[in-house]
PDB file of C-alpha atoms and ligand atoms in Angstrom:
ATOM      1  CA  MET A   1       8.335 -24.589 -10.574  1.00 43.00           C
ATOM      2  CA  THR A   2       9.252 -21.938 -13.120  1.00 46.00           C
ATOM      3  CA  ALA A   3       6.712 -23.330 -15.584  1.00 50.00           C
ATOM      4  CA  ALA A   4       3.902 -22.667 -13.105  1.00 78.00           C
ATOM      5  CA  ARG A   5       4.661 -18.974 -12.717  1.00 92.00           C
ATOM      6  CA  ILE A   6       1.687 -16.789 -13.637  1.00 93.00           C
ATOM      7  CA  ILE A   7       1.776 -14.012 -16.226  1.00 94.00           C
ATOM      8  CA  SER A   8      -1.141 -11.795 -15.237  1.00 96.00           C
ATOM      9  CA  TRP A   9      -0.537  -8.703 -17.384  1.00 96.00           C
ATOM     10  CA  HIS A  10      -1.356  -7.679 -20.928  1.00 96.00           C
ATOM     11  CA  SER A  11       1.576  -8.150 -23.300  1.00 95.00           C
ATOM     12  CA  ASP A  12       0.781  -5.105 -25.448  1.00 97.00           C
ATOM     13  CA  PRO A  13      -1.507  -2.607 -23.703  1.00 98.00           C
ATOM     14  CA  SER A  14      -3.016   0.074 -25.910  1.00 98.00           C
ATOM     15  CA  VAL A  15      -2.023   3.732 -25.720  1.00 98.00           C
ATOM     16  CA  PRO A  16      -5.038   5.406 -24.123  1.00 98.00           C
ATOM     17  CA  ALA A  17      -7.022   8.095 -25.890  1.00 98.00           C
ATOM     18  CA  PHE A  18      -7.541   9.854 -22.548  1.00 98.00           C
ATOM     19  CA  ALA A  19      -4.562  12.009 -21.559  1.00 98.00           C
ATOM     20  CA  PRO A  20      -4.172  12.142 -17.769  1.00 98.00           C
ATOM     21  CA  PRO A  21      -3.361  15.567 -16.310  1.00 98.00           C
ATOM     22  CA  PRO A  22       0.332  16.383 -15.844  1.00 98.00           C
ATOM     23  CA  GLY A  23       1.739  14.707 -12.751  1.00 98.00           C
ATOM     24  CA  ALA A  24      -0.881  11.943 -12.662  1.00 99.00           C
ATOM     25  CA  VAL A  25      -0.295   9.169 -10.119  1.00 99.00           C
ATOM     26  CA  ASP A  26      -1.052   5.478 -10.611  1.00 99.00           C
ATOM     27  CA  ALA A  27      -1.844   4.981  -6.923  1.00 99.00           C
ATOM     28  CA  HIS A  28      -2.297   1.210  -6.895  1.00 99.00           C
ATOM     29  CA  CYS A  29       0.204  -1.039  -8.588  1.00 98.00           C
ATOM     30  CA  HIS A  30       2.661  -3.744  -7.581  1.00 98.00           C
ATOM     31  CA  VAL A  31       5.991  -5.277  -8.529  1.00 98.00           C
ATOM     32  CA  PHE A  32       6.885  -8.974  -8.521  1.00 98.00           C
ATOM     33  CA  GLY A  33      10.554  -9.733  -7.954  1.00 96.00           C
ATOM     34  CA  PRO A  34      12.685 -10.161  -9.907  1.00 97.00           C
ATOM     35  CA  MET A  35      12.566 -13.493  -8.091  1.00 97.00           C
ATOM     36  CA  ALA A  36      16.290 -14.208  -8.401  1.00 97.00           C
ATOM     37  CA  GLN A  37      16.964 -11.030  -6.436  1.00 98.00           C
ATOM     38  CA  PHE A  38      13.857 -10.874  -4.258  1.00 98.00           C
ATOM     39  CA  PRO A  39      12.399 -14.365  -3.680  1.00 97.00           C
ATOM     40  CA  PHE A  40       8.707 -14.777  -2.994  1.00 97.00           C
ATOM     41  CA  SER A  41       7.386 -15.625   0.462  1.00 97.00           C
ATOM     42  CA  ALA A  42       7.156 -19.266   1.486  1.00 95.00           C
ATOM     43  CA  ASN A  43       3.498 -18.490   2.295  1.00 93.00           C
ATOM     44  CA  ALA A  44       2.701 -16.951  -1.105  1.00 95.00           C
ATOM     45  CA  LYS A  45      -0.666 -18.078  -2.472  1.00 94.00           C
ATOM     46  CA  TYR A  46       0.366 -17.552  -6.090  1.00 95.00           C
ATOM     47  CA  LEU A  47       3.670 -17.621  -7.928  1.00 95.00           C
ATOM     48  CA  PRO A  48       3.908 -14.859 -10.533  1.00 97.00           C
ATOM     49  CA  ASP A  49       6.437 -14.296 -13.272  1.00 96.00           C
ATOM     50  CA  ASP A  50       8.825 -11.393 -12.755  1.00 97.00           C
ATOM     51  CA  ALA A  51       7.195  -7.978 -13.145  1.00 98.00           C
ATOM     52  CA  GLY A  52       9.890  -5.569 -12.030  1.00 98.00           C
ATOM     53  CA  PRO A  53      10.403  -1.810 -12.064  1.00 98.00           C
ATOM     54  CA  GLU A  54      11.526  -1.496 -15.681  1.00 98.00           C
ATOM     55  CA  ARG A  55       8.250  -2.924 -16.927  1.00 98.00           C
ATOM     56  CA  LEU A  56       6.245  -0.861 -14.458  1.00 98.00           C
ATOM     57  CA  PHE A  57       7.910   2.401 -15.423  1.00 98.00           C
ATOM     58  CA  ALA A  58       7.616   1.630 -19.149  1.00 98.00           C
ATOM     59  CA  LEU A  59       3.881   1.120 -18.642  1.00 98.00           C
ATOM     60  CA  ARG A  60       3.654   4.334 -16.599  1.00 99.00           C
ATOM     61  CA  ASP A  61       5.171   6.278 -19.506  1.00 98.00           C
ATOM     62  CA  ARG A  62       3.020   4.529 -22.103  1.00 98.00           C
ATOM     63  CA  LEU A  63      -0.147   5.372 -20.210  1.00 98.00           C
ATOM     64  CA  GLY A  64       0.834   9.027 -19.733  1.00 98.00           C
ATOM     65  CA  PHE A  65       1.319   8.858 -15.980  1.00 99.00           C
ATOM     66  CA  ALA A  66       4.111  10.487 -13.975  1.00 98.00           C
ATOM     67  CA  ARG A  67       4.226   8.583 -10.683  1.00 98.00           C
ATOM     68  CA  ASN A  68       3.435   5.269  -9.043  1.00 99.00           C
ATOM     69  CA  VAL A  69       2.371   4.103  -5.611  1.00 99.00           C
ATOM     70  CA  ILE A  70       3.681   0.567  -5.260  1.00 99.00           C
ATOM     71  CA  VAL A  71       1.624  -1.557  -2.898  1.00 98.00           C
ATOM     72  CA  GLN A  72       3.363  -4.555  -1.382  1.00 98.00           C
ATOM     73  CA  ALA A  73       1.855  -7.664  -2.996  1.00 97.00           C
ATOM     74  CA  SER A  74       0.957 -10.613  -0.793  1.00 97.00           C
ATOM     75  CA  CYS A  75       3.342 -12.925  -2.664  1.00 97.00           C
ATOM     76  CA  HIS A  76       6.268 -11.026  -1.098  1.00 98.00           C
ATOM     77  CA  GLY A  77       4.915 -11.406   2.457  1.00 97.00           C
ATOM     78  CA  THR A  78       6.548  -8.948   4.859  1.00 97.00           C
ATOM     79  CA  ASP A  79       9.763  -8.703   2.838  1.00 98.00           C
ATOM     80  CA  ASN A  80       9.392  -5.277   1.231  1.00 98.00           C
ATOM     81  CA  ARG A  81      12.722  -5.277  -0.626  1.00 98.00           C
ATOM     82  CA  ALA A  82      11.231  -5.666  -4.117  1.00 98.00           C
ATOM     83  CA  ALA A  83       8.996  -2.626  -3.593  1.00 98.00           C
ATOM     84  CA  LEU A  84      11.852  -0.638  -2.025  1.00 98.00           C
ATOM     85  CA  ASN A  85      14.093  -1.553  -4.960  1.00 98.00           C
ATOM     86  CA  ALA A  86      11.486  -0.264  -7.407  1.00 98.00           C
ATOM     87  CA  ILE A  87      11.019   2.955  -5.436  1.00 98.00           C
ATOM     88  CA  ALA A  88      14.795   3.461  -5.329  1.00 98.00           C
ATOM     89  CA  GLN A  89      14.961   3.098  -9.102  1.00 98.00           C
ATOM     90  CA  SER A  90      12.135   5.561  -9.730  1.00 98.00           C
ATOM     91  CA  GLN A  91      14.133   8.775  -9.251  1.00 97.00           C
ATOM     92  CA  GLY A  92      11.585  10.060  -6.779  1.00 97.00           C
ATOM     93  CA  GLN A  93       8.613   9.132  -8.953  1.00 98.00           C
ATOM     94  CA  ALA A  94       7.383   6.264  -6.756  1.00 98.00           C
ATOM     95  CA  ARG A  95       6.275   5.811  -3.169  1.00 98.00           C
ATOM     96  CA  GLY A  96       5.034   2.681  -1.473  1.00 98.00           C
ATOM     97  CA  VAL A  97       2.778   0.858   0.956  1.00 99.00           C
ATOM     98  CA  ALA A  98       4.432  -1.924   2.961  1.00 98.00           C
ATOM     99  CA  VAL A  99       3.309  -5.057   4.752  1.00 98.00           C
ATOM    100  CA  VAL A 100       5.041  -5.388   8.108  1.00 97.00           C
ATOM    101  CA  ASP A 101       5.275  -7.779  10.991  1.00 93.00           C
ATOM    102  CA  PRO A 102       4.240  -6.444  14.420  1.00 91.00           C
ATOM    103  CA  ALA A 103       7.738  -7.283  15.672  1.00 93.00           C
ATOM    104  CA  ILE A 104       9.314  -4.717  13.343  1.00 96.00           C
ATOM    105  CA  SER A 105      11.676  -2.340  15.162  1.00 97.00           C
ATOM    106  CA  ASP A 106      11.378   1.448  15.180  1.00 96.00           C
ATOM    107  CA  GLY A 107      14.644   1.597  13.251  1.00 98.00           C
ATOM    108  CA  GLU A 108      13.252  -0.674  10.532  1.00 98.00           C
ATOM    109  CA  LEU A 109      10.129   1.474  10.265  1.00 98.00           C
ATOM    110  CA  GLU A 110      12.280   4.564   9.885  1.00 98.00           C
ATOM    111  CA  ALA A 111      14.314   2.821   7.182  1.00 98.00           C
ATOM    112  CA  LEU A 112      11.076   2.039   5.322  1.00 98.00           C
ATOM    113  CA  HIS A 113      10.100   5.702   5.586  1.00 98.00           C
ATOM    114  CA  ALA A 114      13.480   6.751   4.190  1.00 98.00           C
ATOM    115  CA  GLY A 115      12.915   4.252   1.368  1.00 98.00           C
ATOM    116  CA  GLY A 116       9.644   5.935   0.379  1.00 98.00           C
ATOM    117  CA  ILE A 117       7.031   3.915   2.291  1.00 98.00           C
ATOM    118  CA  ARG A 118       4.066   5.980   3.477  1.00 98.00           C
ATOM    119  CA  GLY A 119       1.562   3.350   4.620  1.00 98.00           C
ATOM    120  CA  VAL A 120       0.953  -0.246   5.673  1.00 98.00           C
ATOM    121  CA  ARG A 121      -1.485  -2.698   4.149  1.00 98.00           C
ATOM    122  CA  PHE A 122      -3.767  -5.027   6.087  1.00 98.00           C
ATOM    123  CA  ASN A 123      -5.087  -7.746   3.797  1.00 96.00           C
ATOM    124  CA  PHE A 124      -8.091  -9.789   4.925  1.00 96.00           C
ATOM    125  CA  LEU A 125      -8.599 -11.905   1.807  1.00 94.00           C
ATOM    126  CA  LYS A 126      -8.294 -15.534   2.810  1.00 89.00           C
ATOM    127  CA  ARG A 127      -7.301 -16.578  -0.694  1.00 88.00           C
ATOM    128  CA  LEU A 128      -4.265 -14.275  -0.425  1.00 92.00           C
ATOM    129  CA  VAL A 129      -3.055 -14.385   3.167  1.00 91.00           C
ATOM    130  CA  ASP A 130      -3.244 -16.468   6.321  1.00 88.00           C
ATOM    131  CA  ALA A 131      -5.447 -14.889   8.976  1.00 84.00           C
ATOM    132  CA  ALA A 132      -3.797 -12.292  11.205  1.00 78.00           C
ATOM    133  CA  PRO A 133      -5.286 -11.314  14.559  1.00 85.00           C
ATOM    134  CA  ARG A 134      -6.774  -7.857  14.426  1.00 93.00           C
ATOM    135  CA  ASP A 135      -5.145  -6.728  17.642  1.00 93.00           C
ATOM    136  CA  ARG A 136      -1.781  -7.208  15.940  1.00 94.00           C
ATOM    137  CA  PHE A 137      -2.912  -4.984  13.078  1.00 96.00           C
ATOM    138  CA  LEU A 138      -4.111  -2.369  15.566  1.00 97.00           C
ATOM    139  CA  GLU A 139      -0.738  -2.482  17.260  1.00 96.00           C
ATOM    140  CA  ILE A 140       0.983  -1.864  13.917  1.00 97.00           C
ATOM    141  CA  ALA A 141      -1.384   1.020  13.188  1.00 98.00           C
ATOM    142  CA  ARG A 142      -0.469   2.652  16.491  1.00 97.00           C
ATOM    143  CA  ARG A 143       3.225   2.205  15.725  1.00 97.00           C
ATOM    144  CA  ILE A 144       3.073   3.815  12.273  1.00 98.00           C
ATOM    145  CA  LYS A 145       0.867   6.747  13.251  1.00 97.00           C
ATOM    146  CA  PRO A 146       3.770   8.946  14.467  1.00 97.00           C
ATOM    147  CA  LEU A 147       5.391   8.589  11.047  1.00 97.00           C
ATOM    148  CA  GLY A 148       2.364  10.231   9.452  1.00 97.00           C
ATOM    149  CA  TRP A 149       1.543   7.048   7.520  1.00 98.00           C
ATOM    150  CA  HIS A 150      -1.907   5.679   6.743  1.00 98.00           C
ATOM    151  CA  VAL A 151      -3.424   2.195   6.723  1.00 98.00           C
ATOM    152  CA  VAL A 152      -4.597   0.482   3.529  1.00 98.00           C
ATOM    153  CA  VAL A 153      -7.181  -2.251   4.100  1.00 98.00           C
ATOM    154  CA  TYR A 154      -8.254  -4.908   1.635  1.00 98.00           C
ATOM    155  CA  PHE A 155     -11.471  -6.798   2.303  1.00 97.00           C
ATOM    156  CA  GLU A 156     -14.569  -8.069   0.532  1.00 97.00           C
ATOM    157  CA  ALA A 157     -18.060  -6.613   0.861  1.00 98.00           C
ATOM    158  CA  ASP A 158     -19.396  -9.477   2.954  1.00 97.00           C
ATOM    159  CA  MET A 159     -16.658  -8.866   5.553  1.00 97.00           C
ATOM    160  CA  LEU A 160     -17.495  -5.211   6.147  1.00 98.00           C
ATOM    161  CA  ALA A 161     -20.049  -5.594   8.943  1.00 97.00           C
ATOM    162  CA  ASP A 162     -17.742  -7.867  10.898  1.00 96.00           C
ATOM    163  CA  LEU A 163     -14.759  -5.569  10.332  1.00 97.00           C
ATOM    164  CA  ARG A 164     -16.525  -2.351  11.365  1.00 97.00           C
ATOM    165  CA  PRO A 165     -15.339  -2.346  15.029  1.00 97.00           C
ATOM    166  CA  PHE A 166     -11.778  -2.914  13.817  1.00 97.00           C
ATOM    167  CA  LEU A 167     -12.009  -0.197  11.163  1.00 98.00           C
ATOM    168  CA  ASP A 168     -13.603   2.194  13.658  1.00 98.00           C
ATOM    169  CA  ALA A 169     -10.667   1.649  16.019  1.00 98.00           C
ATOM    170  CA  LEU A 170      -7.920   2.428  13.486  1.00 98.00           C
ATOM    171  CA  PRO A 171      -6.111   5.553  14.671  1.00 98.00           C
ATOM    172  CA  THR A 172      -4.843   6.747  11.278  1.00 98.00           C
ATOM    173  CA  LEU A 173      -6.271   7.765   7.949  1.00 98.00           C
ATOM    174  CA  VAL A 174      -7.624   4.645   6.219  1.00 98.00           C
ATOM    175  CA  VAL A 175      -7.649   3.807   2.497  1.00 99.00           C
ATOM    176  CA  VAL A 176      -9.918   0.961   1.367  1.00 99.00           C
ATOM    177  CA  ASP A 177      -8.708  -1.018  -1.631  1.00 98.00           C
ATOM    178  CA  HIS A 178     -11.180  -1.383  -4.508  1.00 98.00           C
ATOM    179  CA  MET A 179     -14.103   0.051  -2.483  1.00 98.00           C
ATOM    180  CA  GLY A 180     -14.181  -3.119  -0.402  1.00 98.00           C
ATOM    181  CA  ARG A 181     -15.049  -5.178  -3.479  1.00 98.00           C
ATOM    182  CA  PRO A 182     -18.782  -4.429  -3.877  1.00 98.00           C
ATOM    183  CA  ASP A 183     -21.047  -6.400  -6.176  1.00 98.00           C
ATOM    184  CA  VAL A 184     -21.286  -3.622  -8.772  1.00 98.00           C
ATOM    185  CA  SER A 185     -24.160  -5.327 -10.568  1.00 98.00           C
ATOM    186  CA  GLN A 186     -26.343  -4.145  -7.650  1.00 98.00           C
ATOM    187  CA  GLY A 187     -25.898  -0.580  -8.921  1.00 97.00           C
ATOM    188  CA  PRO A 188     -24.925   2.587  -7.032  1.00 97.00           C
ATOM    189  CA  GLY A 189     -27.806   2.242  -4.569  1.00 97.00           C
ATOM    190  CA  GLY A 190     -27.346  -1.469  -3.942  1.00 98.00           C
ATOM    191  CA  ALA A 191     -26.709  -3.022  -0.560  1.00 98.00           C
ATOM    192  CA  ASP A 192     -22.934  -3.214  -0.938  1.00 98.00           C
ATOM    193  CA  MET A 193     -22.467   0.400  -2.012  1.00 98.00           C
ATOM    194  CA  THR A 194     -24.919   1.610   0.622  1.00 98.00           C
ATOM    195  CA  ALA A 195     -22.963  -0.159   3.371  1.00 98.00           C
ATOM    196  CA  PHE A 196     -19.712   1.174   1.979  1.00 98.00           C
ATOM    197  CA  ARG A 197     -21.037   4.735   1.886  1.00 98.00           C
ATOM    198  CA  ALA A 198     -22.081   4.348   5.514  1.00 98.00           C
ATOM    199  CA  LEU A 199     -18.465   3.538   6.303  1.00 98.00           C
ATOM    200  CA  LEU A 200     -17.235   6.603   4.389  1.00 98.00           C
ATOM    201  CA  ASP A 201     -19.815   8.745   6.154  1.00 98.00           C
ATOM    202  CA  SER A 202     -18.726   7.500   9.577  1.00 98.00           C
ATOM    203  CA  ARG A 203     -15.370   9.329   9.357  1.00 97.00           C
ATOM    204  CA  ASP A 204     -13.971  11.940   7.028  1.00 97.00           C
ATOM    205  CA  ASP A 205     -10.555  10.284   7.013  1.00 98.00           C
ATOM    206  CA  ILE A 206     -11.591   7.113   5.206  1.00 98.00           C
ATOM    207  CA  TRP A 207     -10.569   7.166   1.556  1.00 99.00           C
ATOM    208  CA  THR A 208     -10.949   4.594  -1.178  1.00 98.00           C
ATOM    209  CA  LYS A 209      -9.479   3.453  -4.469  1.00 99.00           C
ATOM    210  CA  VAL A 210     -11.938   3.399  -7.361  1.00 98.00           C
ATOM    211  CA  THR A 211     -10.033   0.576  -8.956  1.00 98.00           C
ATOM    212  CA  CYS A 212     -10.263  -2.859 -10.511  1.00 98.00           C
ATOM    213  CA  PRO A 213     -13.231  -2.921 -12.899  1.00 98.00           C
ATOM    214  CA  ASP A 214     -11.603  -6.071 -14.230  1.00 97.00           C
ATOM    215  CA  ARG A 215     -11.976  -7.768 -10.848  1.00 97.00           C
ATOM    216  CA  LEU A 216     -15.352  -6.346  -9.891  1.00 98.00           C
ATOM    217  CA  ASP A 217     -17.326  -6.362 -13.125  1.00 97.00           C
ATOM    218  CA  PRO A 218     -17.496  -9.891 -14.545  1.00 95.00           C
ATOM    219  CA  LYS A 219     -19.345  -8.644 -17.627  1.00 96.00           C
ATOM    220  CA  GLY A 220     -16.001  -7.266 -18.809  1.00 95.00           C
ATOM    221  CA  PRO A 221     -15.133  -4.219 -20.935  1.00 96.00           C
ATOM    222  CA  PRO A 222     -16.444  -1.578 -21.156  1.00 96.00           C
ATOM    223  CA  TRP A 223     -17.243  -2.347 -17.517  1.00 98.00           C
ATOM    224  CA  ARG A 224     -20.601  -0.569 -17.520  1.00 98.00           C
ATOM    225  CA  ASP A 225     -21.743  -1.842 -14.116  1.00 98.00           C
ATOM    226  CA  PHE A 226     -18.502  -0.723 -12.536  1.00 98.00           C
ATOM    227  CA  ALA A 227     -18.806   2.770 -14.024  1.00 98.00           C
ATOM    228  CA  ALA A 228     -22.452   3.106 -12.974  1.00 98.00           C
ATOM    229  CA  ALA A 229     -21.709   2.062  -9.392  1.00 98.00           C
ATOM    230  CA  THR A 230     -18.493   4.038  -9.021  1.00 98.00           C
ATOM    231  CA  ALA A 231     -19.009   7.423 -10.718  1.00 98.00           C
ATOM    232  CA  PRO A 232     -21.472   8.621  -8.023  1.00 98.00           C
ATOM    233  CA  LEU A 233     -18.901   7.789  -5.369  1.00 98.00           C
ATOM    234  CA  VAL A 234     -16.276   9.941  -7.095  1.00 98.00           C
ATOM    235  CA  ALA A 235     -18.807  12.760  -7.397  1.00 98.00           C
ATOM    236  CA  ASP A 236     -19.816  12.581  -3.735  1.00 98.00           C
ATOM    237  CA  TYR A 237     -16.362  12.011  -2.170  1.00 98.00           C
ATOM    238  CA  PRO A 238     -14.059  13.815  -4.632  1.00 98.00           C
ATOM    239  CA  ASP A 239     -11.365  14.555  -2.070  1.00 98.00           C
ATOM    240  CA  ARG A 240     -11.103  10.987  -0.789  1.00 98.00           C
ATOM    241  CA  VAL A 241     -10.652   8.890  -3.923  1.00 99.00           C
ATOM    242  CA  LEU A 242      -7.570   7.439  -5.612  1.00 99.00           C
ATOM    243  CA  TRP A 243      -7.151   5.636  -8.922  1.00 99.00           C
ATOM    244  CA  GLY A 244      -4.693   2.959 -10.027  1.00 99.00           C
ATOM    245  CA  THR A 245      -4.109   0.326 -12.666  1.00 98.00           C
ATOM    246  CA  ASP A 246      -3.515  -2.591 -10.262  1.00 98.00           C
ATOM    247  CA  TRP A 247      -0.764  -3.675 -12.684  1.00 98.00           C
ATOM    248  CA  PRO A 248       0.496  -6.439 -12.891  1.00 98.00           C
ATOM    249  CA  HIS A 249      -3.006  -7.559 -11.884  1.00 98.00           C
ATOM    250  CA  PRO A 250      -2.089 -10.287  -9.368  1.00 97.00           C
ATOM    251  CA  ASN A 251      -3.729 -13.597 -10.122  1.00 92.00           C
ATOM    252  CA  MET A 252      -5.691 -12.385 -13.154  1.00 91.00           C
ATOM    253  CA  GLN A 253      -5.166 -15.076 -15.741  1.00 84.00           C
ATOM    254  CA  ASP A 254      -8.322 -15.568 -17.746  1.00 84.00           C
ATOM    255  CA  ALA A 255      -9.265 -11.960 -18.452  1.00 87.00           C
ATOM    256  CA  VAL A 256      -6.101  -9.893 -18.290  1.00 95.00           C
ATOM    257  CA  PRO A 257      -7.153  -6.253 -18.709  1.00 97.00           C
ATOM    258  CA  ASP A 258      -5.693  -3.904 -21.300  1.00 98.00           C
ATOM    259  CA  ASP A 259      -4.259  -1.113 -19.135  1.00 98.00           C
ATOM    260  CA  GLY A 260      -4.912   1.471 -21.853  1.00 98.00           C
ATOM    261  CA  ARG A 261      -8.611   0.665 -21.702  1.00 98.00           C
ATOM    262  CA  LEU A 262      -8.533   0.987 -17.922  1.00 98.00           C
ATOM    263  CA  VAL A 263      -7.136   4.513 -18.341  1.00 98.00           C
ATOM    264  CA  ASP A 264      -9.745   5.306 -20.970  1.00 98.00           C
ATOM    265  CA  MET A 265     -12.369   4.539 -18.372  1.00 98.00           C
ATOM    266  CA  ILE A 266     -11.284   7.398 -16.102  1.00 98.00           C
ATOM    267  CA  PRO A 267     -13.515  10.083 -17.722  1.00 98.00           C
ATOM    268  CA  ARG A 268     -16.525   7.836 -17.099  1.00 98.00           C
ATOM    269  CA  LEU A 269     -15.655   7.758 -13.387  1.00 98.00           C
ATOM    270  CA  ALA A 270     -14.519  11.382 -13.093  1.00 98.00           C
ATOM    271  CA  PRO A 271     -16.185  13.307 -15.936  1.00 98.00           C
ATOM    272  CA  THR A 272     -14.810  16.808 -15.288  1.00 98.00           C
ATOM    273  CA  ALA A 273     -11.271  18.148 -15.406  1.00 98.00           C
ATOM    274  CA  GLU A 274     -11.628  19.181 -11.765  1.00 98.00           C
ATOM    275  CA  LEU A 275     -12.595  15.675 -10.633  1.00 99.00           C
ATOM    276  CA  GLN A 276      -9.812  14.165 -12.723  1.00 99.00           C
ATOM    277  CA  GLN A 277      -7.253  16.506 -11.175  1.00 99.00           C
ATOM    278  CA  LYS A 278      -8.329  15.515  -7.663  1.00 98.00           C
ATOM    279  CA  LEU A 279      -8.485  11.796  -8.418  1.00 99.00           C
ATOM    280  CA  LEU A 280      -5.178  11.569 -10.249  1.00 99.00           C
ATOM    281  CA  VAL A 281      -3.023  14.351  -8.805  1.00 98.00           C
ATOM    282  CA  THR A 282      -4.225  16.327  -5.771  1.00 98.00           C
ATOM    283  CA  ASN A 283      -5.412  13.395  -3.641  1.00 98.00           C
ATOM    284  CA  PRO A 284      -2.497  10.986  -4.192  1.00 98.00           C
ATOM    285  CA  MET A 285       0.035  13.803  -3.871  1.00 98.00           C
ATOM    286  CA  ARG A 286      -1.487  14.730  -0.512  1.00 98.00           C
ATOM    287  CA  LEU A 287      -1.148  11.174   0.800  1.00 98.00           C
ATOM    288  CA  TYR A 288       2.202  10.178  -0.673  1.00 98.00           C
ATOM    289  CA  TRP A 289       4.215  13.306  -1.446  1.00 98.00           C
ATOM    290  CA  SER A 290       3.025  15.682   1.242  1.00 92.00           C
ATOM    291  CA  GLU A 291       6.561  16.853   2.027  1.00 78.00           C
ATOM    292  CA  ALA A 292       8.138  19.508  -0.162  1.00 45.00           C
ATOM    293  CA  ASP A 293      10.348  17.000  -2.044  1.00 45.00           C
TER     294      ASP A 293
HETATM  295  C1  LIG B 301      -4.894  -6.409  -5.699  1.00 93.85           C
HETATM  296  C2  LIG B 301      -5.585  -7.641  -5.591  1.00 93.85           C
HETATM  297  C3  LIG B 301      -5.167  -8.878  -5.386  1.00 93.85           C
HETATM  298  C4  LIG B 301      -3.913  -9.304  -4.928  1.00 93.85           C
HETATM  299  C5  LIG B 301      -3.098  -8.648  -4.134  1.00 93.85           C
HETATM  300  O1  LIG B 301      -1.343  -8.488  -2.684  1.00 93.85           O
HETATM  301  C6  LIG B 301      -1.900  -9.189  -3.504  1.00 93.85           C
HETATM  302  O2  LIG B 301      -1.526 -10.311  -3.812  1.00 93.85           O
HETATM  303  O3  LIG B 301      -3.352  -7.411  -3.799  1.00 93.85           O
HETATM  304  C7  LIG B 301      -6.176  -9.892  -5.601  1.00 93.85           C
HETATM  305  O4  LIG B 301      -5.820 -11.026  -5.942  1.00 93.85           O
HETATM  306  O5  LIG B 301      -7.373  -9.575  -5.462  1.00 93.85           O
HETATM  307  O6  LIG B 301      -5.378  -5.415  -5.240  1.00 93.85           O
HETATM  308  O7  LIG B 301      -3.841  -6.303  -6.281  1.00 93.85           O
END
């Protein structure tokens, strides 16, 4: 079993030439395990090697970032202890997004809040999770609203039309992972981006992460199609975008991205200092560190 565990991250990422602004937040990353302490879910669709907080924080420092938002990875199911452990070890420099079961108690939700969780993730990718009825997700969204949390949704472009009634019904701020995985080769005016912009235009409390060129642009570095499709989105919705590495890049095996090159892409997505400040500091701080702490 151990031999089959996946290493999905670059062993020696470059130091980026681009220096993020002080206080920059990597707003989409994960931790795996360590498995001996925090076993993976019996329903996990992939079995990764350990990628714990020490590695994550070493990468954060190498890339010139100050903070992390740790998103519960599907391989840990609804057991958020690995993410909570990483947040606890971050000395206030990490917050998280959990995956929870609808049966969770109010006390457990409050404990997650105390542990640094500020949102829940609803994952619709069939290759990652078993299907969950949408009414259960809506119930969770209603439960977490009083805590001031938001909902993170992960879906693919061809699911958007079907998901619209569900997304429209969500009662909290919504963050869409990786822009709903558009086909970036269609360009900024292509069908996928046009449908996604219609979603953003339908409510002013839908945000997105301009993340994962490595997943969305099969032509590879320097990810030209991704930059061409994404930069106009950052320009048009500057107060509703987040950026993250996606480290340790769950499931990426064949083309593991160099995280330094991902960071070096930021000025092509957000060309001005003002846009960079919003993308990397102002926006994530508003969502994850809105209290005075
Ligand atoms: C991502 C993407 C993936 C995986 C997960 O929770 C996860 O396992 O998020 C993926 O395989 O596309 O955003 O990290």
